[in-house]
Amino acid sequence: MSLRTRSLLQVWTLTLCLLAASVAFAQAAGKVLLAVGDVAALRGTERVRLTAGAAVNVGDTVLTGAQSHAQLRFADDALLALKPDSEFRIERFNFTGASDGSEVAVFRLVKGGFRTLTGQIGKLNRDQYQLLTTQATIGIRGTHYQVQICLAGQCTTGGAPVRSGMYGGVYEGRVAVSNSLGADEYGAEEFFYVPDGEAPQRWLSQPDFLSDQLGGRRLTASLAPEQLRLAKIGDIEIPLALGAPSFTFSATEGALSFTFSATEDLATPGLVSTAKSVIVGSDRYTLELDSTTNANLQLGIGGGGQMTSFNNGSLVAGVGTASIVDVGSEGAGSGIPTGSGLNWGRWQGPGSTVSQTLGNQVVHNDGGNLHYIYGNIATSMPTSGQVSYASIGGTRPTDSGTGAVGTLISAGAINVNFTTAQLALTGLAVGFANATYTMAGSTSILNGQFSTAPVGANAGCAGGGCQSLIAGNFAGFFAGPGAAGIGLDYYFNTRTGSVIEGVAGYRKCAGAGKC
């Protein structure tokens, strides 16, 4: 990208002017797209709890607690994801929809970190965008970047603690970093840090704690009402070798808004059956969370409930002569039908065709592992109460890099608080040779579906055969009457670029201690 050069002295002078400006009035700046855990705004003398759809105003300080995160969308379409234990203030913000000279965006990061795609202000009038921290000021050029403030002993890379200060990386565009001791500019694929009390400095490679926080939590496109696409390895704009994740929010206004209806059963033409929700995960690129209420989706279901094809225009897949293994369904393992209609399996071996549209390119994983799980769309979703779900089975995990097939040691358990629309997965464990990968995490529920991307789940590994992980994620849907079941896809991103993936099904427990 060709970008104009801007005077760093201009950046510093502008910052001083903006700091002196008044922000006493409560002008709306944007809204909350997603709030998980303890998310609040300090607004004058009040502490206001933030939930999806809530407004954020000029002068607000947005706080995220431990294991909490928030996603914000500003009026100029800027997107920002706050990490846990962060404090972010909207110092100044104004956008009228056009370049009239009044547009301005000044933010302050007090602690923690975030990742952002700057909006129209960054494109129309870049000099009017500033990020302020104790260590330095950041100006942008229409940019996708990430920043983390590390206290003493808080962050490590390569197993060793790093100095206290501000760290960051640029994934697209350029940033200008300056303080009273010096200034420098950084472009795409470059990283920087500003130690407390020192000038900005270049960091030669991506620090572990930046990629560990957000690496692999990647969506390839904004959500349409009928589709959630989650990329697991990378996208077209950012080379995979960098390990730099792409970035789009996992929720937008009106996203995942389904109408529950019947559809023709493709396995038996003319037979009308309950509409389906489905996750299809190709182990090299992306997974699709979709529904047959999407008129573009063609879902092929053969004998025994095995999925034989999937086509929604983005992911086009056919089993061909490949084998379908690890097949399971509701009732087969648990003996307790619930009406969720869950069925799962995995395509294995040559003969299948799998193509995925990513940006303006089409990538192929023909003959690769493809995990799927589908079920009846959830109806009469509870709006209150807490419910536990127990595992009823799933596919064996696969490693796209080595081709290894592992063992689903435990799909763990899922606890759902329908009152707060929160879901928590615990105890998921998969095994390969001398390596046990584990995952747990929580996320919000939106219209019967959920995803931990882009913030991520808690992922780890024990054993001498462990691969270094960037992150882990899971996504899924509720199925059947009263949300009787859950279908889930999980995946681990490794630093070698491979993906460890599988799917699992769950049924609602009859009550406390009755799983």
mmCIF file of N, CA and C in Angstrom, residues 8-134:
data_model
loop_
_atom_site.group_PDB
_atom_site.id
_atom_site.type_symbol
_atom_site.label_atom_id
_atom_site.label_comp_id
_atom_site.label_asym_id
_atom_site.label_seq_id
_atom_site.Cartn_x
_atom_site.Cartn_y
_atom_site.Cartn_z
ATOM 1 N N LEU A 8 6.407 13.677 11.908
ATOM 2 C CA LEU A 8 6.209 13.216 13.280
ATOM 3 C C LEU A 8 6.095 14.384 14.240
ATOM 4 N N LEU A 9 6.739 15.503 13.888
ATOM 5 C CA LEU A 9 6.602 16.688 14.724
ATOM 6 C C LEU A 9 5.158 17.167 14.718
ATOM 7 N N GLN A 10 4.511 17.036 13.537
ATOM 8 C CA GLN A 10 3.108 17.399 13.425
ATOM 9 C C GLN A 10 2.258 16.525 14.335
ATOM 10 N N VAL A 11 2.580 15.233 14.367
ATOM 11 C CA VAL A 11 1.833 14.298 15.211
ATOM 12 C C VAL A 11 1.911 14.720 16.669
ATOM 13 N N TRP A 12 3.117 15.030 17.135
ATOM 14 C CA TRP A 12 3.317 15.371 18.542
ATOM 15 C C TRP A 12 2.614 16.681 18.896
ATOM 16 N N THR A 13 2.689 17.672 17.999
ATOM 17 C CA THR A 13 2.039 18.953 18.249
ATOM 18 C C THR A 13 0.525 18.785 18.318
ATOM 19 N N LEU A 14 -0.025 17.994 17.386
ATOM 20 C CA LEU A 14 -1.455 17.771 17.379
ATOM 21 C C LEU A 14 -1.908 17.081 18.654
ATOM 22 N N THR A 15 -1.116 16.134 19.118
ATOM 23 C CA THR A 15 -1.476 15.402 20.325
ATOM 24 C C THR A 15 -1.604 16.338 21.515
ATOM 25 N N LEU A 16 -0.651 17.266 21.658
ATOM 26 C CA LEU A 16 -0.707 18.209 22.772
ATOM 27 C C LEU A 16 -1.971 19.051 22.704
ATOM 28 N N CYS A 17 -2.359 19.433 21.497
ATOM 29 C CA CYS A 17 -3.566 20.226 21.333
ATOM 30 C C CYS A 17 -4.806 19.420 21.722
ATOM 31 N N LEU A 18 -4.845 18.169 21.291
ATOM 32 C CA LEU A 18 -6.003 17.340 21.579
ATOM 33 C C LEU A 18 -6.126 17.036 23.061
ATOM 34 N N LEU A 19 -4.990 16.891 23.732
ATOM 35 C CA LEU A 19 -5.028 16.625 25.168
ATOM 36 C C LEU A 19 -5.645 17.774 25.934
ATOM 37 N N ALA A 20 -5.497 18.994 25.404
ATOM 38 C CA ALA A 20 -6.004 20.166 26.104
ATOM 39 C C ALA A 20 -7.484 20.392 25.863
ATOM 40 N N ALA A 21 -8.070 19.661 24.910
ATOM 41 C CA ALA A 21 -9.466 19.898 24.549
ATOM 42 C C ALA A 21 -10.417 19.353 25.594
ATOM 43 N N SER A 22 -11.584 19.914 25.650
ATOM 44 C CA SER A 22 -12.585 19.484 26.634
ATOM 45 C C SER A 22 -13.431 18.371 26.067
ATOM 46 N N VAL A 23 -13.774 17.401 26.935
ATOM 47 C CA VAL A 23 -14.654 16.305 26.524
ATOM 48 C C VAL A 23 -15.760 16.159 27.554
ATOM 49 N N ALA A 24 -16.268 17.268 28.008
ATOM 50 C CA ALA A 24 -17.191 17.247 29.130
ATOM 51 C C ALA A 24 -18.578 16.732 28.754
ATOM 52 N N PHE A 25 -18.969 16.799 27.478
ATOM 53 C CA PHE A 25 -20.315 16.391 27.116
ATOM 54 C C PHE A 25 -20.327 14.935 26.690
ATOM 55 N N ALA A 26 -21.486 14.278 26.886
ATOM 56 C CA ALA A 26 -21.617 12.858 26.592
ATOM 57 C C ALA A 26 -22.124 12.676 25.175
ATOM 58 N N GLN A 27 -21.236 12.670 24.236
ATOM 59 C CA GLN A 27 -21.583 12.476 22.836
ATOM 60 C C GLN A 27 -21.376 11.013 22.476
ATOM 61 N N ALA A 28 -22.364 10.406 21.813
ATOM 62 C CA ALA A 28 -22.252 9.003 21.429
ATOM 63 C C ALA A 28 -21.106 8.820 20.447
ATOM 64 N N ALA A 29 -20.294 7.793 20.674
ATOM 65 C CA ALA A 29 -19.160 7.504 19.799
ATOM 66 C C ALA A 29 -19.340 6.205 19.037
ATOM 67 N N GLY A 30 -20.065 5.254 19.623
ATOM 68 C CA GLY A 30 -20.254 3.965 18.982
ATOM 69 C C GLY A 30 -21.107 3.064 19.839
ATOM 70 N N LYS A 31 -20.988 1.760 19.629
ATOM 71 C CA LYS A 31 -21.783 0.816 20.401
ATOM 72 C C LYS A 31 -20.980 -0.460 20.668
ATOM 73 N N VAL A 32 -21.481 -1.244 21.598
ATOM 74 C CA VAL A 32 -20.871 -2.519 21.964
ATOM 75 C C VAL A 32 -21.435 -3.602 21.053
ATOM 76 N N LEU A 33 -20.550 -4.329 20.383
ATOM 77 C CA LEU A 33 -20.979 -5.462 19.574
ATOM 78 C C LEU A 33 -21.059 -6.735 20.393
ATOM 79 N N LEU A 34 -20.118 -6.897 21.310
ATOM 80 C CA LEU A 34 -20.046 -8.124 22.095
ATOM 81 C C LEU A 34 -19.410 -7.815 23.434
ATOM 82 N N ALA A 35 -19.992 -8.311 24.500
ATOM 83 C CA ALA A 35 -19.442 -8.140 25.845
ATOM 84 C C ALA A 35 -19.526 -9.472 26.563
ATOM 85 N N VAL A 36 -18.382 -9.998 26.956
ATOM 86 C CA VAL A 36 -18.323 -11.283 27.646
ATOM 87 C C VAL A 36 -17.665 -11.082 28.994
ATOM 88 N N GLY A 37 -18.356 -11.494 30.051
ATOM 89 C CA GLY A 37 -17.804 -11.353 31.395
ATOM 90 C C GLY A 37 -18.083 -9.977 31.975
ATOM 91 N N ASP A 38 -17.121 -9.475 32.730
ATOM 92 C CA ASP A 38 -17.264 -8.204 33.430
ATOM 93 C C ASP A 38 -16.795 -7.059 32.522
ATOM 94 N N VAL A 39 -17.741 -6.409 31.865
ATOM 95 C CA VAL A 39 -17.448 -5.286 30.977
ATOM 96 C C VAL A 39 -18.287 -4.096 31.428
ATOM 97 N N ALA A 40 -17.650 -2.965 31.658
ATOM 98 C CA ALA A 40 -18.363 -1.802 32.183
ATOM 99 C C ALA A 40 -17.748 -0.523 31.647
ATOM 100 N N ALA A 41 -18.496 0.584 31.797
ATOM 101 C CA ALA A 41 -18.005 1.908 31.434
ATOM 102 C C ALA A 41 -18.042 2.793 32.669
ATOM 103 N N LEU A 42 -16.939 3.480 32.920
ATOM 104 C CA LEU A 42 -16.934 4.539 33.925
ATOM 105 C C LEU A 42 -17.442 5.793 33.227
ATOM 106 N N ARG A 43 -18.581 6.279 33.666
ATOM 107 C CA ARG A 43 -19.254 7.411 33.027
ATOM 108 C C ARG A 43 -19.531 8.454 34.103
ATOM 109 N N GLY A 44 -18.627 9.425 34.204
ATOM 110 C CA GLY A 44 -18.723 10.377 35.298
ATOM 111 C C GLY A 44 -18.461 9.675 36.612
ATOM 112 N N THR A 45 -19.421 9.729 37.513
ATOM 113 C CA THR A 45 -19.281 9.058 38.814
ATOM 114 C C THR A 45 -19.933 7.683 38.816
ATOM 115 N N GLU A 46 -20.502 7.275 37.676
ATOM 116 C CA GLU A 46 -21.213 6.004 37.609
ATOM 117 C C GLU A 46 -20.372 4.918 36.938
ATOM 118 N N ARG A 47 -20.624 3.692 37.365
ATOM 119 C CA ARG A 47 -20.075 2.517 36.690
ATOM 120 C C ARG A 47 -21.243 1.814 36.027
ATOM 121 N N VAL A 48 -21.262 1.791 34.692
ATOM 122 C CA VAL A 48 -22.390 1.276 33.932
ATOM 123 C C VAL A 48 -21.997 -0.048 33.282
ATOM 124 N N ARG A 49 -22.771 -1.106 33.533
ATOM 125 C CA ARG A 49 -22.499 -2.398 32.919
ATOM 126 C C ARG A 49 -22.806 -2.312 31.433
ATOM 127 N N LEU A 50 -21.906 -2.833 30.599
ATOM 128 C CA LEU A 50 -22.080 -2.801 29.160
ATOM 129 C C LEU A 50 -22.474 -4.178 28.633
ATOM 130 N N THR A 51 -23.476 -4.184 27.785
ATOM 131 C CA THR A 51 -23.912 -5.408 27.121
ATOM 132 C C THR A 51 -23.999 -5.122 25.625
ATOM 133 N N ALA A 52 -24.189 -6.176 24.840
ATOM 134 C CA ALA A 52 -24.279 -6.006 23.387
ATOM 135 C C ALA A 52 -25.380 -5.014 23.042
ATOM 136 N N GLY A 53 -25.059 -4.052 22.192
ATOM 137 C CA GLY A 53 -26.005 -3.042 21.772
ATOM 138 C C GLY A 53 -25.932 -1.748 22.546
ATOM 139 N N ALA A 54 -25.237 -1.764 23.691
ATOM 140 C CA ALA A 54 -25.142 -0.555 24.511
ATOM 141 C C ALA A 54 -24.276 0.499 23.832
ATOM 142 N N ALA A 55 -24.609 1.777 24.045
ATOM 143 C CA ALA A 55 -23.828 2.874 23.479
ATOM 144 C C ALA A 55 -22.572 3.113 24.308
ATOM 145 N N VAL A 56 -21.509 3.530 23.638
ATOM 146 C CA VAL A 56 -20.323 4.048 24.320
ATOM 147 C C VAL A 56 -20.169 5.505 23.913
ATOM 148 N N ASN A 57 -19.843 6.353 24.887
ATOM 149 C CA ASN A 57 -19.849 7.791 24.673
ATOM 150 C C ASN A 57 -18.463 8.391 24.781
ATOM 151 N N VAL A 58 -18.320 9.575 24.226
ATOM 152 C CA VAL A 58 -17.103 10.343 24.438
ATOM 153 C C VAL A 58 -16.946 10.581 25.936
ATOM 154 N N GLY A 59 -15.763 10.334 26.453
ATOM 155 C CA GLY A 59 -15.502 10.466 27.874
ATOM 156 C C GLY A 59 -15.617 9.177 28.649
ATOM 157 N N ASP A 60 -16.216 8.136 28.051
ATOM 158 C CA ASP A 60 -16.322 6.839 28.728
ATOM 159 C C ASP A 60 -14.956 6.183 28.855
ATOM 160 N N THR A 61 -14.739 5.506 29.981
ATOM 161 C CA THR A 61 -13.609 4.610 30.147
ATOM 162 C C THR A 61 -14.157 3.195 30.188
ATOM 163 N N VAL A 62 -13.823 2.392 29.185
ATOM 164 C CA VAL A 62 -14.337 1.026 29.091
ATOM 165 C C VAL A 62 -13.378 0.097 29.813
ATOM 166 N N LEU A 63 -13.916 -0.703 30.723
ATOM 167 C CA LEU A 63 -13.121 -1.618 31.545
ATOM 168 C C LEU A 63 -13.509 -3.048 31.247
ATOM 169 N N THR A 64 -12.519 -3.932 31.127
ATOM 170 C CA THR A 64 -12.778 -5.371 31.029
ATOM 171 C C THR A 64 -12.101 -6.069 32.197
ATOM 172 N N GLY A 65 -12.806 -6.984 32.843
ATOM 173 C CA GLY A 65 -12.244 -7.721 33.959
ATOM 174 C C GLY A 65 -11.440 -8.919 33.492
ATOM 175 N N ALA A 66 -10.961 -9.691 34.461
ATOM 176 C CA ALA A 66 -10.224 -10.917 34.144
ATOM 177 C C ALA A 66 -11.133 -11.869 33.378
ATOM 178 N N GLN A 67 -10.601 -12.528 32.364
ATOM 179 C CA GLN A 67 -11.338 -13.464 31.518
ATOM 180 C C GLN A 67 -12.549 -12.796 30.861
ATOM 181 N N SER A 68 -12.465 -11.488 30.636
ATOM 182 C CA SER A 68 -13.557 -10.746 30.006
ATOM 183 C C SER A 68 -13.029 -10.034 28.770
ATOM 184 N N HIS A 69 -13.910 -9.756 27.847
ATOM 185 C CA HIS A 69 -13.493 -9.018 26.665
ATOM 186 C C HIS A 69 -14.678 -8.291 26.059
ATOM 187 N N ALA A 70 -14.377 -7.296 25.239
ATOM 188 C CA ALA A 70 -15.423 -6.500 24.605
ATOM 189 C C ALA A 70 -15.028 -6.189 23.174
ATOM 190 N N GLN A 71 -16.034 -6.036 22.338
ATOM 191 C CA GLN A 71 -15.825 -5.624 20.960
ATOM 192 C C GLN A 71 -16.675 -4.392 20.704
ATOM 193 N N LEU A 72 -16.061 -3.341 20.190
ATOM 194 C CA LEU A 72 -16.723 -2.062 19.976
ATOM 195 C C LEU A 72 -16.717 -1.709 18.495
ATOM 196 N N ARG A 73 -17.784 -1.067 18.069
ATOM 197 C CA ARG A 73 -17.842 -0.523 16.711
ATOM 198 C C ARG A 73 -18.139 0.966 16.835
ATOM 199 N N PHE A 74 -17.279 1.791 16.248
ATOM 200 C CA PHE A 74 -17.446 3.236 16.320
ATOM 201 C C PHE A 74 -18.239 3.749 15.125
ATOM 202 N N ALA A 75 -18.678 5.002 15.224
ATOM 203 C CA ALA A 75 -19.550 5.586 14.212
ATOM 204 C C ALA A 75 -18.893 5.653 12.840
ATOM 205 N N ASP A 76 -17.565 5.672 12.797
ATOM 206 C CA ASP A 76 -16.864 5.703 11.497
ATOM 207 C C ASP A 76 -16.514 4.307 11.005
ATOM 208 N N ASP A 77 -17.139 3.287 11.619
ATOM 209 C CA ASP A 77 -16.950 1.873 11.270
ATOM 210 C C ASP A 77 -15.625 1.298 11.755
ATOM 211 N N ALA A 78 -14.904 2.010 12.599
ATOM 212 C CA ALA A 78 -13.719 1.423 13.230
ATOM 213 C C ALA A 78 -14.158 0.285 14.144
ATOM 214 N N LEU A 79 -13.366 -0.783 14.193
ATOM 215 C CA LEU A 79 -13.648 -1.950 15.030
ATOM 216 C C LEU A 79 -12.518 -2.131 16.018
ATOM 217 N N LEU A 80 -12.857 -2.470 17.253
ATOM 218 C CA LEU A 80 -11.840 -2.597 18.291
ATOM 219 C C LEU A 80 -12.205 -3.730 19.235
ATOM 220 N N ALA A 81 -11.249 -4.614 19.504
ATOM 221 C CA ALA A 81 -11.436 -5.720 20.445
ATOM 222 C C ALA A 81 -10.532 -5.501 21.649
ATOM 223 N N LEU A 82 -11.147 -5.369 22.824
ATOM 224 C CA LEU A 82 -10.394 -5.160 24.062
ATOM 225 C C LEU A 82 -10.088 -6.493 24.717
ATOM 226 N N LYS A 83 -8.849 -6.655 25.155
ATOM 227 C CA LYS A 83 -8.429 -7.859 25.860
ATOM 228 C C LYS A 83 -8.887 -7.817 27.324
ATOM 229 N N PRO A 84 -8.766 -8.930 28.030
ATOM 230 C CA PRO A 84 -9.064 -8.924 29.463
ATOM 231 C C PRO A 84 -8.151 -7.960 30.227
ATOM 232 N N ASP A 85 -8.658 -7.495 31.354
ATOM 233 C CA ASP A 85 -7.907 -6.611 32.254
ATOM 234 C C ASP A 85 -7.402 -5.365 31.537
ATOM 235 N N SER A 86 -8.277 -4.743 30.779
ATOM 236 C CA SER A 86 -7.904 -3.548 30.030
ATOM 237 C C SER A 86 -8.700 -2.342 30.499
ATOM 238 N N GLU A 87 -8.128 -1.166 30.261
ATOM 239 C CA GLU A 87 -8.780 0.111 30.570
ATOM 240 C C GLU A 87 -8.549 1.034 29.381
ATOM 241 N N PHE A 88 -9.637 1.400 28.711
ATOM 242 C CA PHE A 88 -9.571 2.124 27.448
ATOM 243 C C PHE A 88 -10.519 3.316 27.517
ATOM 244 N N ARG A 89 -10.007 4.521 27.258
ATOM 245 C CA ARG A 89 -10.814 5.734 27.378
ATOM 246 C C ARG A 89 -11.015 6.383 26.003
ATOM 247 N N ILE A 90 -12.245 6.837 25.764
ATOM 248 C CA ILE A 90 -12.573 7.590 24.552
ATOM 249 C C ILE A 90 -12.415 9.067 24.892
ATOM 250 N N GLU A 91 -11.246 9.615 24.597
ATOM 251 C CA GLU A 91 -10.949 11.002 24.945
ATOM 252 C C GLU A 91 -11.751 11.980 24.092
ATOM 253 N N ARG A 92 -11.679 11.803 22.772
ATOM 254 C CA ARG A 92 -12.433 12.642 21.844
ATOM 255 C C ARG A 92 -12.881 11.794 20.671
ATOM 256 N N PHE A 93 -14.067 12.069 20.180
ATOM 257 C CA PHE A 93 -14.530 11.363 18.981
ATOM 258 C C PHE A 93 -15.638 12.176 18.341
ATOM 259 N N ASN A 94 -15.521 12.388 17.033
ATOM 260 C CA ASN A 94 -16.581 13.046 16.278
ATOM 261 C C ASN A 94 -16.507 12.592 14.831
ATOM 262 N N PHE A 95 -17.645 12.191 14.293
ATOM 263 C CA PHE A 95 -17.700 11.793 12.890
ATOM 264 C C PHE A 95 -19.099 12.070 12.373
ATOM 265 N N THR A 96 -19.198 12.897 11.345
ATOM 266 C CA THR A 96 -20.491 13.280 10.791
ATOM 267 C C THR A 96 -20.854 12.485 9.551
ATOM 268 N N GLY A 97 -19.946 11.638 9.104
ATOM 269 C CA GLY A 97 -20.198 10.844 7.911
ATOM 270 C C GLY A 97 -19.478 11.350 6.688
ATOM 271 N N ALA A 98 -18.798 12.478 6.807
ATOM 272 C CA ALA A 98 -18.073 13.035 5.662
ATOM 273 C C ALA A 98 -16.832 13.756 6.169
ATOM 274 N N SER A 99 -15.924 14.030 5.251
ATOM 275 C CA SER A 99 -14.700 14.744 5.602
ATOM 276 C C SER A 99 -14.987 16.246 5.604
ATOM 277 N N ASP A 100 -15.395 16.786 6.764
ATOM 278 C CA ASP A 100 -15.724 18.200 6.861
ATOM 279 C C ASP A 100 -14.795 18.952 7.809
ATOM 280 N N GLY A 101 -13.720 18.303 8.224
ATOM 281 C CA GLY A 101 -12.754 18.937 9.106
ATOM 282 C C GLY A 101 -13.044 18.771 10.575
ATOM 283 N N SER A 102 -14.245 18.288 10.917
ATOM 284 C CA SER A 102 -14.585 18.122 12.338
ATOM 285 C C SER A 102 -14.305 16.710 12.847
ATOM 286 N N GLU A 103 -13.951 15.787 11.936
ATOM 287 C CA GLU A 103 -13.741 14.403 12.356
ATOM 288 C C GLU A 103 -12.487 14.294 13.220
ATOM 289 N N VAL A 104 -12.599 13.525 14.296
ATOM 290 C CA VAL A 104 -11.470 13.352 15.202
ATOM 291 C C VAL A 104 -11.685 12.076 16.021
ATOM 292 N N ALA A 105 -10.610 11.372 16.309
ATOM 293 C CA ALA A 105 -10.651 10.183 17.157
ATOM 294 C C ALA A 105 -9.396 10.177 18.012
ATOM 295 N N VAL A 106 -9.565 10.342 19.317
ATOM 296 C CA VAL A 106 -8.448 10.316 20.258
ATOM 297 C C VAL A 106 -8.806 9.336 21.363
ATOM 298 N N PHE A 107 -8.008 8.308 21.518
ATOM 299 C CA PHE A 107 -8.235 7.275 22.510
ATOM 300 C C PHE A 107 -7.043 7.198 23.456
ATOM 301 N N ARG A 108 -7.283 6.674 24.642
ATOM 302 C CA ARG A 108 -6.191 6.484 25.604
ATOM 303 C C ARG A 108 -6.257 5.058 26.153
ATOM 304 N N LEU A 109 -5.140 4.340 26.049
ATOM 305 C CA LEU A 109 -5.034 3.013 26.646
ATOM 306 C C LEU A 109 -4.267 3.148 27.948
ATOM 307 N N VAL A 110 -4.947 2.890 29.055
ATOM 308 C CA VAL A 110 -4.338 3.018 30.380
ATOM 309 C C VAL A 110 -3.636 1.731 30.779
ATOM 310 N N LYS A 111 -4.289 0.599 30.494
ATOM 311 C CA LYS A 111 -3.660 -0.694 30.770
ATOM 312 C C LYS A 111 -4.291 -1.748 29.875
ATOM 313 N N GLY A 112 -3.632 -2.902 29.792
ATOM 314 C CA GLY A 112 -4.140 -3.992 28.980
ATOM 315 C C GLY A 112 -3.796 -3.818 27.523
ATOM 316 N N GLY A 113 -4.671 -4.257 26.643
ATOM 317 C CA GLY A 113 -4.371 -4.198 25.221
ATOM 318 C C GLY A 113 -5.608 -4.328 24.365
ATOM 319 N N PHE A 114 -5.430 -4.089 23.087
ATOM 320 C CA PHE A 114 -6.516 -4.220 22.132
ATOM 321 C C PHE A 114 -5.940 -4.445 20.748
ATOM 322 N N ARG A 115 -6.848 -4.810 19.848
ATOM 323 C CA ARG A 115 -6.530 -4.912 18.429
ATOM 324 C C ARG A 115 -7.602 -4.142 17.683
ATOM 325 N N THR A 116 -7.238 -3.442 16.626
ATOM 326 C CA THR A 116 -8.216 -2.587 15.969
ATOM 327 C C THR A 116 -8.003 -2.507 14.460
ATOM 328 N N LEU A 117 -9.096 -2.300 13.768
ATOM 329 C CA LEU A 117 -9.112 -1.873 12.376
ATOM 330 C C LEU A 117 -9.651 -0.452 12.380
ATOM 331 N N THR A 118 -8.845 0.508 12.009
ATOM 332 C CA THR A 118 -9.296 1.889 12.034
ATOM 333 C C THR A 118 -10.343 2.113 10.954
ATOM 334 N N GLY A 119 -11.202 3.131 11.180
ATOM 335 C CA GLY A 119 -12.337 3.366 10.300
ATOM 336 C C GLY A 119 -12.135 4.522 9.344
ATOM 337 N N GLN A 120 -13.242 5.213 9.048
ATOM 338 C CA GLN A 120 -13.220 6.274 8.052
ATOM 339 C C GLN A 120 -12.348 7.453 8.461
ATOM 340 N N ILE A 121 -12.283 7.745 9.754
ATOM 341 C CA ILE A 121 -11.434 8.852 10.189
ATOM 342 C C ILE A 121 -9.984 8.578 9.813
ATOM 343 N N GLY A 122 -9.562 7.330 9.963
ATOM 344 C CA GLY A 122 -8.200 6.963 9.596
ATOM 345 C C GLY A 122 -7.941 7.038 8.105
ATOM 346 N N LYS A 123 -9.006 7.026 7.310
ATOM 347 C CA LYS A 123 -8.850 7.108 5.857
ATOM 348 C C LYS A 123 -9.011 8.543 5.354
ATOM 349 N N LEU A 124 -9.997 9.279 5.925
ATOM 350 C CA LEU A 124 -10.302 10.622 5.447
ATOM 351 C C LEU A 124 -9.333 11.673 5.974
ATOM 352 N N ASN A 125 -8.966 11.546 7.253
ATOM 353 C CA ASN A 125 -8.134 12.569 7.882
ATOM 354 C C ASN A 125 -7.252 11.904 8.932
ATOM 355 N N ARG A 126 -6.191 11.270 8.484
ATOM 356 C CA ARG A 126 -5.368 10.429 9.353
ATOM 357 C C ARG A 126 -4.726 11.210 10.486
ATOM 358 N N ASP A 127 -4.462 12.498 10.256
ATOM 359 C CA ASP A 127 -3.824 13.297 11.292
ATOM 360 C C ASP A 127 -4.747 13.542 12.480
ATOM 361 N N GLN A 128 -6.020 13.215 12.327
ATOM 362 C CA GLN A 128 -6.973 13.450 13.405
ATOM 363 C C GLN A 128 -7.201 12.208 14.259
ATOM 364 N N TYR A 129 -6.382 11.193 14.057
ATOM 365 C CA TYR A 129 -6.486 9.966 14.866
ATOM 366 C C TYR A 129 -5.259 9.851 15.757
ATOM 367 N N GLN A 130 -5.472 9.607 17.052
ATOM 368 C CA GLN A 130 -4.360 9.430 17.981
ATOM 369 C C GLN A 130 -4.706 8.368 19.024
ATOM 370 N N LEU A 131 -3.724 7.569 19.378
ATOM 371 C CA LEU A 131 -3.808 6.713 20.550
ATOM 372 C C LEU A 131 -2.772 7.205 21.548
ATOM 373 N N LEU A 132 -3.207 7.488 22.773
ATOM 374 C CA LEU A 132 -2.324 7.990 23.815
ATOM 375 C C LEU A 132 -2.081 6.900 24.845
ATOM 376 N N THR A 133 -0.824 6.736 25.257
ATOM 377 C CA THR A 133 -0.473 5.871 26.375
ATOM 378 C C THR A 133 0.563 6.593 27.224
ATOM 379 N N THR A 134 0.872 6.037 28.375
ATOM 380 C CA THR A 134 1.896 6.637 29.233
ATOM 381 C C THR A 134 3.243 6.663 28.535
#
